[in-house]
Amino acid sequence: MARRTIKTDYLARVEGEGGLKVVVRDGAVKSAELSIFEPPRFFEAFLRGRAGMEVSDIVARICGICPVAYQMSAVHALENALGVTIDGPIRDLRRLLYCGEWIESHTLHVHMLHAPDFLGFSGSIDMARVHGDEVRRGLEIKKAGNEILRLLGGREIHPINVRIGGFFRAPRKQEFAELAEKLKRARDLAAEVVRWVATFDFPERERDYQFVSLSHPAEYPFNEGRIVSNRGLDVAACDYDDHFVETHEKRSTALRSHMRDGSTYLVGPLARYALNFEKLSPIARDAAKHAGLGPVCRNPYRSIVVRAVETLYAIDEALRIIDAYEAPERSFVDLEWRAGAGYAATEAPRGLLYHRYTMSDEGTILDAQIVPPTSQNQACIEEDLQNYAGAFLDLPDEQLRHRCEQTVRNYDPCISCATHFLRLDMDRA
Amino acid sequence: MSAKKPRLAVWKFASCDGCQLSLLDCEDELLAIAEAIDIAYFPEAMRAGVRGAYDVSLVEGSVTTPHDAQRIQDVRRRSKILITIGACATAGGIQALRNFRDVREFASIVYAHPAYIDTLATSTAIADHVKVDFELRGCPISKAQLVDVVASLLAGRKPATPAHSTCIECKIAGNVCVMVAHGTPCLGPVTHAGCGALCPSYDRGCYGCYGPKETPNAPSLSSRLAELGMDAGAIARVYSTFNSNAEAFRQESERHGAQNDQD
C-alpha cells in the first residue's frame, strides 16, 4: 500500500462545516489539510455603515456557541476607540458573563463533543446509555453556566443585555442568590469532572508549541491583558497586526493566521493555562495537580483536562464575583462618539479573539477586522495531523480516520467563527 | 416501541449554529427527547452519515451557495416533515444583507481572492426553495418553543407558537412599556412573539430578532420612531438586521432609503 488517503468529508462534533484530508505515502504522512466549506456570511463587509451601538448585537451572530466573546471583543474595541475604560461592578459583571460562556462552552465540548472520542461513542446521547451519570453531571454544570448567561445576558444564545458602555440593566445583588447555590454545587461537580477526564487514555504526543494568550497582572485572562507568548512576545492589542498575519487559500472559506515570521502558534486552553497557571485560583490549581498536569501541558489530547480545570476555575471565579458584587448606580457609562480606531483582544473559550474597528465622528463603522481563534489555530491543527497521524498509521482506515478527527477536535474548532475573515492587504499567496 | 420511534435529522446551512445548539441547551429535556425520538443525523453532536429517509428534519441556516441550493432539495426528498429553525432558515438571516448590495464587492472586502469564493448573490429562506411544513422564528429560536414543537409532533397536535406581537408578551410579563414610559424606540408592536418580551424586561427596546408578526403595521410604528428622534437611516437599519429579507421588514426598510447604506 504505497498510497493511502484518509478523508472525512464532513467532520462531526465541531461547530460548523469542515472536512479533513490526510495523504500517506510509503508509510509516512505526506500532507494533512483541514478544509472548511462553511458558506461565507461577510460580516466584515456588512458591518460597514452600521452604527457603533449596533455592533455588539450583530457580531454575536458570528457564533451561537461563543456570542459573548464576540460581544466582549466588540465593546472593548469600540470603547478603546472612544478612550473609555470600564471599571468597578460593570467590569466585574462582564467578567461574570464571560465565566458563564466558558462554563457552558467548555462543558459542551468536554462532555458532548470530545469525551465520546476517548470512550468510543459516536456522541453523548449514545454515551449516556453507558455513562449516564457522567453525561447528566455534565448537563447540570452546563446548565449552571447557561443560567449565568440567562440571568445577566437575558438568554443563553445571543444575549441581549450587553451594550457598549456596560449593560442595559444591572441585576440587583439578591437576584444572584439562587444562582450562587447552583454554582456551588456545580463547582463540586466540576472538580469530579477534572478527576474523571484525567483517567482517559491519552496518546503520548507533545510538540514545542508557540503558545499565545492574553496575560493580566492580577487575574486569569478573560477581557483584558497584553498579548504574550512563551517565546517572548508581549504587546498591546493595538499592535496585533504588526505581529500576526492572515492568508487566504483556495480550499478554505476561512483564513489562516501565522506570526509575521511565518511560524505557527496555538491559542486556547493549552496556551492560556501555560502562560497564566499562577493566576488560577487555589482550587483549580489543586485540581490540575491531582489530575497529573504540570504548570505547562503540551499534549493537545490532554486539552480536555485543561478545559475541565478552566471550567472549575470559571465557576469558582463566578462565585467570587457574585460574593463581592454590589450593584452599580448606573448600569452603563455615557459615551461620546468620535472618529478613531479601536482594538481589543479577549479570551473566547477557544482562544484569542481580536477585533479592530475604525469609526467616523458620528460613530458609524467604516472598517472592521475580526480574527477568531479557529483561524489562528488552523495551521497548528494541520501540523498536529502531519506530526501525530504517523504514529497511528498501523490502524485500519476507519480507526485512523477517527484518530485524525480526534486530533482536530482537540482544538474545539469553531468553523462557523473561522469562516469569512481576512483583510485585503494580507495577501501573501 | 423503540422500532416506532420517529427518526430525526438536524441539518445546517449558512448560520451561526446557535439554533441547533438550542437542542443541546435543553439540559433538562435532552435525554428524555433522545428516549422518545431517534436522533439519527446531527453532525454537530454525533458522528453518523446520512442514511435513507427521516420522519422529521430540523433545518438551520439559509441558502447562500449553489451547492446548498441543490442540497436542500435532497433534504426535502428525505424528509416527511421539514421544520425550519430560526431567522436564517425562515428569512435568510443577517447574511441576507448581501441581497441589497453587490455580493462581489462584499467578497472583495473580506477575502484576498474573491474568485475562490463560490457564493450566490442572495441569502434566501428555505421556503424559497422547497415546501416547508412549519417555521420556528427567532434569532435564536426559543428553547421552550423548540421543546413544544418536538412534543407536539409526538402528540400529533399543532405547536403552540402564537403569531401575535411581542407587545402582547410584554403585557403578559407585566412590563412597563419602554416606548410609552421612557421614549425608547421599540419594534415590539410589529415583532413576532416567542422570546417572552426579553429586551423590554431588560430596559431596552425590542430589536425585532423574531421577525414580523402576522399583519404588522410597520409604517405606523415608523412614524412613532421618527417622532422619538430616529432619522430615516436609523429607521431603515432597525428593520434591516436579522430578518432583513422578511417581506414586511424589507419593505419598511426600503421605504426609508437604502439598506445598510455605505459610502
Short mmCIF file of C-alpha atoms in Angstrom, two decimals, chain A residues 47 52 54-60 62-63 66-82 84 86 94-95 97-98 101-102 162-167 214 221-225 227 237-238 240 272 341-359 365 367-373 376 417 421:
data_model
loop_
_atom_site.label_atom_id
_atom_site.label_comp_id
_atom_site.label_asym_id
_atom_site.label_seq_id
_atom_site.Cartn_x
_atom_site.Cartn_y
_atom_site.Cartn_z
CA LEU A 47 -20.63 45.96 9.43
CA GLY A 52 -21.41 51.67 16.71
CA GLU A 54 -25.44 48.03 16.73
CA VAL A 55 -22.12 46.20 16.52
CA SER A 56 -22.31 44.01 19.62
CA ASP A 57 -25.72 42.59 18.62
CA ILE A 58 -24.56 41.94 15.05
CA VAL A 59 -21.22 40.25 15.78
CA ALA A 60 -22.85 37.95 18.35
CA ILE A 62 -20.99 35.09 14.10
CA CYS A 63 -21.19 32.25 16.60
CA CYS A 66 -19.50 31.85 21.90
CA PRO A 67 -21.58 35.01 21.25
CA VAL A 68 -20.34 36.64 24.48
CA ALA A 69 -16.76 36.51 23.22
CA TYR A 70 -17.77 38.46 20.11
CA GLN A 71 -19.80 40.94 22.14
CA MET A 72 -16.93 41.47 24.59
CA SER A 73 -14.19 41.96 21.97
CA ALA A 74 -16.52 44.37 20.14
CA VAL A 75 -17.46 46.57 23.10
CA HIS A 76 -13.86 46.70 24.34
CA ALA A 77 -12.56 47.65 20.88
CA LEU A 78 -15.21 50.37 20.44
CA GLU A 79 -14.60 51.73 23.94
CA ASN A 80 -10.88 51.71 23.15
CA ALA A 81 -11.63 53.92 20.12
CA LEU A 82 -13.60 56.30 22.36
CA VAL A 84 -13.26 54.88 27.69
CA ILE A 86 -14.90 50.50 32.32
CA ARG A 94 -18.61 41.46 32.14
CA ARG A 95 -16.16 39.00 33.65
CA LEU A 97 -20.85 36.88 31.85
CA TYR A 98 -17.66 35.50 30.29
CA GLU A 101 -19.86 31.29 28.47
CA TRP A 102 -16.68 29.41 29.38
CA VAL A 162 -24.72 43.75 26.59
CA ARG A 163 -24.08 47.26 25.26
CA ILE A 164 -21.12 49.49 24.66
CA GLY A 165 -20.53 51.26 27.99
CA GLY A 166 -21.90 48.42 30.13
CA PHE A 167 -25.28 46.69 30.35
CA LEU A 214 -3.67 37.31 26.99
CA PRO A 221 -7.42 36.46 31.50
CA PHE A 222 -10.90 36.97 30.10
CA ASN A 223 -11.48 40.54 28.89
CA GLU A 224 -8.19 42.34 29.41
CA GLY A 225 -4.46 41.95 29.24
CA ILE A 227 -0.92 39.55 24.17
CA ALA A 237 -3.92 44.58 21.23
CA CYS A 238 -3.36 47.67 19.05
CA TYR A 240 -1.70 42.78 16.87
CA ARG A 272 -3.86 30.24 28.46
CA ALA A 341 -9.70 53.33 15.55
CA GLY A 342 -10.15 50.85 18.39
CA TYR A 343 -8.56 47.48 19.16
CA ALA A 344 -9.28 44.68 21.58
CA ALA A 345 -8.48 41.05 22.19
CA THR A 346 -10.37 38.89 24.66
CA GLU A 347 -10.22 35.19 25.52
CA ALA A 348 -13.03 33.26 23.82
CA PRO A 349 -13.35 29.70 25.16
CA ARG A 350 -11.36 28.56 22.09
CA GLY A 351 -8.70 31.27 22.43
CA LEU A 352 -7.71 34.79 21.49
CA LEU A 353 -10.37 36.77 19.61
CA TYR A 354 -9.14 40.02 18.04
CA HIS A 355 -11.36 42.88 16.81
CA ARG A 356 -10.41 46.20 15.21
CA TYR A 357 -12.83 48.92 14.09
CA THR A 358 -12.50 52.36 12.59
CA MET A 359 -15.36 54.79 13.11
CA ILE A 365 -18.35 51.81 11.33
CA ASP A 367 -13.96 49.28 8.58
CA ALA A 368 -13.87 46.12 10.69
CA GLN A 369 -11.40 43.29 11.15
CA ILE A 370 -12.20 40.18 13.18
CA VAL A 371 -9.74 37.32 13.76
CA PRO A 372 -11.33 34.36 15.54
CA PRO A 373 -9.38 31.68 17.42
CA GLN A 376 -5.36 31.19 14.31
CA CYS A 417 -16.50 31.53 13.53
CA PHE A 421 -12.29 36.72 7.80
#
